Amino acid sequence: MRRLRDRTCSIRTAVIGLIVWLVLALPLSAQVSVLTQHNDIYRSGANLNETILNTSNVNVQKFGKLFTRHVDAEIYAQPLYVPHLLVPGKGIHNVVFVATMNNSVYAFDADDPNQSAPLWQDNFGPPVPASDVQCCCTDISVRVGILSTPVIDPSTNLMYLVSRNKNPDGTYHQWLHALDITTGQERLNGPVEITASYGNLTFDPKIQNQRPALLLYRGAVYISWASHNDCGPYHGWIVAYDASNLHQIATYCDTLNGTEGGIWQSGEGPTVGQDGNIYIMTGNGTFDANTGGPDLGCSFIKLSPAIPNQGGLKVLDWFTPYNVDSLNAADLDLGSSGVLVIPNTPYIIGGGKQGVFYLLNIHNLGHFNPGGDTQIVQSFQAGNGHIHGSPVYYNSPVNGPCIYVWSEEDYLKVFAFKGTYFNATPIAYSPNRVPDGMPGAMLSISANGQKPGTAIIWASHPYQGNANNAVVPGILQAFDANSISVDSQGIPRLKELWNSRMNVSRDDIGKFAKFCCPTIANGKVYMASFGAPNDPIGAGQLVVYGLLDSVRPTAPSSLTASVGDQQVALSWTPVSNADSYNIYRGTISGQETLYKQNVSQNYFTDTGLQDGIIYYYRVTAQNNGGESPPSNEVAASPQLGRGGTKTLSPTSDAYTCAGIYANQNFGAAQNLRVSNDSLNDTCYTFLKFDLSGLSSPLSGAFLALFGSSQNGRVTLVTAQAVSNSTWDERTITWNNMPSLLYPFANTRISPNDQYYRWDVSLYFLKQIATTNKQFSVALTPYRGLKDVMTNFYSREAGVHPPFLTVCSPGGPPAAPTELVANPDILQVNLQWDPIGGASSYNIYRATASGAETLYKTGITSPSFSDTGVQANSTYYYRVAAVNSFGQSVLSNEASATPLPKILPNYPSGFSSSGNIVLNGGATFDDTRLQLTNSATYFEASSAFFKYLVDVRKFHNHFTFQIQNAQADGFTFTIQSDGPTALGAAGGSLGYEGINNSVAIKFDLYNNSGEGTDSTGLYTNGAPPTVPAIDLSNTGIDLHSGHIFAVDMVYDGTTLQVTIRDTQTSATATQSYQIDIPNTIGSPIGYVGFTGGTGGLTATQEILTWTYTVP
């Protein structure tokens, strides 16, 4: 925020303005947490906030193994991650949590290779010997302790997990724990022993195998069970506990009158659908639900959520494949993987050992059809073998919404989602297949939203051998999730970026950790392993991968400092391999301590300092290889600066009227005024300023107050010295107001609202000379004019507060600070902090860093738009301040790359649509842009032009058609959040929640009183419901199925929208007063459409679209 500031300052002549200095404390980049298996309750397997790893730096040269952490047993649980955790006595750490089969939990520092000791470690007693619970196979080698992935509640810092024990007396037990993640200590009076009954069944803690990850949802912890190797008798159990006290809420068993039906899902946890219900898949077991029985082996099951004190886990719906009998007979569990939610749709998908995917609608799962699965949305053969690793989902900016899956004896496959179904033919395959045998690959995905070049598929699988009943070597692979190329055999292939065998001596992962997915967080990949290659069976280790940057950066050079009022501006020569810089500061030479970390540029302005104090600085460079030696030392003493100015705000204010009483303002500047209160009363405005922060030399001061004479009767207002500068406004009255000294400054007042100024230099300098720390003045109409005759006032003091500007003697001005360069369309916009005493600025420019030469002179404001540029070329800038004494040193360097002028131009449809980013359910239907379709419920979609466009003035034209028009509608949206912006479904129209935005809606459904045929303007992601403009009496019927043409013309202040029915020629026009650049925070933005459906649907399509600017 910038306001008018003085350019010159002298005792006799002054042009006064105002500075408001804002010091913005920029937060650290937001860091992602991984609190549950496969990242979220939808089990997407995606971290879409990964800003460090990308397709350019994940390669064998830059990426590899950083360190390992050995633990006491095998790791089956996915590692979890919490950033910025305060560990008592050990400070703040990014922490990775590991649970082992020896009933141990470790909390490790997630980043420091040298901190091998855990921050804390707990053990929960002797585990169960694997031989006690395995009746036919040895798929678990030694022991069974913590087998499933825990879950963390960030609001309480509690981790919930299940451990298993065999006591010396031969009894078996399972326990639910709630651990404080900062200490590892038990909370909530835990642990509690897990016991349960359902009908005539009783939970058996020896037989029931707690394999699926825990789920935390709506205050309840969900725990699920199957068995070991089908050793029975067993059932599929799910039990819910109150997360606040570990009391059991609800229990469900899927084969009440039968057997088996285990819930194991290869470690995948229960899933929460878009409707808030719980979804699981079961394995081989009794099925009789088609004849009215309760048994649901080999099925998808929808359960009601468990709510404390209310129960839950009631069967709401289910689906069982038509060939359930043959699946059971062949041990082809349906439930060998978990349920994945397709975001912003009513669909879920899952598959099992048959290799078939089932796409189901959560509003009607389909039950059972013995003649074939024709009653469900879709089924198709996805894999050549068993599906164990659940699919992961990513809405690719290149390929659209996709799922990725890697079954046994197969290639990694990519299936494209088309809004209501999947293309059953993969659009891409990995270059390699997994070895024969179990279990295929476990997948995760990382990306920085839909930013190109950031999406990576991570896959963990055996390097060789069958991991079913053996411990085998493993491999971790990384693939570009977007890049597809056709090989010599005509097969589309994903691009492999890296694998842990490319540099096996450095990056070997060791032994494959079965069913464990990679965890990706903040530039690192955390991967479980069953130990290093030479470790004994039953060992375990955590392997941490990341960017190597093994070359420690060199020290920054040429550190320099320039001073200003209460600030020091630093700059230095950039270091080529530095990721960031650290600033060290002190008040004694050679004793600087760390002051600021992660400074991204080669300059920094230190603000809030004390003038006259000498500060010492050094700078270091930082990357993953470590911190450089320090730079040279510089010393700097902040000062007002020759020819500079400083602005003071009043500490107190009040006014009195002669003969009556005081009106006390108690420091509220917005109430400061001189006004008509009573006839024949003289009004005084008192102002007091604190001078304690000033240092010499000083040359003058000027007072400013905002107002006008209004009726023109008063033309002169006098400033008078106040004898007592320590008055208290709360007790001031006419009878004891401060005594007034001589009048020393008069200012003429006009009828115009503006700042009026009084030269108070002589009185101010006298106060400074006597070391007085308070400065008070009183303003009154000249010669004591009465209140009835004067209308001078400061009615906008809250917007234009009074201030005192202090000046220093002349000299070259200080260097400009905080220069920033913002790219615009075919131009670069520069902005910097104004410098007191500067009469103009000079601009220096170059196309190479550090090579700037003089480019423009005589710039009179602290901003400049450079239009003499070419798109896609980078320009570097510095600025100097100028006054009559000369030119300052140069500012920090800033650079920007101007944007091309590319606009949406689809007058004949979207046959060429590469510049449009599709989100949610948006797709192309031939030459039409389809936002929603009539078959998909609760859908949210958006489609934005991928280039920034000018939104200061424009003409936007598009045609659209809505068929099967029930609900909900769509918007045309202008926003600055990015081309992947997407709001909520239903009446939110895919818009609600998009910040920094302006939208015009076309609404079909009455959600909140807006009617069933309405339009309207909405900003900053507000619910697009009411207020609204009713179209029902205009002849525009959005339900008609007609084609409509829309023209939007914006002249900078007024947005005029005209909707025309191309069949009936009916029109409706609306006008909105709106500052679009100010609303979205930028003169350029992303333009496009959003749409939504809820319990009712519509097919909403954009047919043509053109966008032009002057």
PDB file of C-alpha atoms in Angstrom, residues 284-285 298 321-334 354:
ATOM      1  CA  ASN A 284     -13.673 -64.408  -0.355  1.00  0.00           C
ATOM      2  CA  GLY A 285     -16.586 -65.311   1.854  1.00  0.00           C
ATOM      3  CA  CYS A 298     -16.561 -60.612  -2.155  1.00  0.00           C
ATOM      4  CA  PRO A 321     -20.067 -59.248  -9.007  1.00  0.00           C
ATOM      5  CA  TYR A 322     -22.256 -61.675 -10.955  1.00  0.00           C
ATOM      6  CA  ASN A 323     -19.496 -64.331 -10.848  1.00  0.00           C
ATOM      7  CA  VAL A 324     -19.047 -64.254  -7.078  1.00  0.00           C
ATOM      8  CA  ASP A 325     -19.198 -68.029  -6.786  1.00  0.00           C
ATOM      9  CA  SER A 326     -16.354 -68.572  -9.235  1.00  0.00           C
ATOM     10  CA  LEU A 327     -14.326 -65.806  -7.565  1.00  0.00           C
ATOM     11  CA  ASN A 328     -14.739 -67.500  -4.207  1.00  0.00           C
ATOM     12  CA  ALA A 329     -13.898 -70.905  -5.617  1.00  0.00           C
ATOM     13  CA  ALA A 330     -10.676 -69.665  -7.238  1.00  0.00           C
ATOM     14  CA  ASP A 331      -9.537 -67.497  -4.290  1.00  0.00           C
ATOM     15  CA  LEU A 332      -9.904 -64.400  -6.487  1.00  0.00           C
ATOM     16  CA  ASP A 333     -10.725 -61.936  -3.711  1.00  0.00           C
ATOM     17  CA  LEU A 334     -12.559 -58.845  -4.828  1.00  0.00           C
ATOM     18  CA  GLN A 354      -9.460 -61.005 -11.158  1.00  0.00           C
TER      19      GLN A 354
END
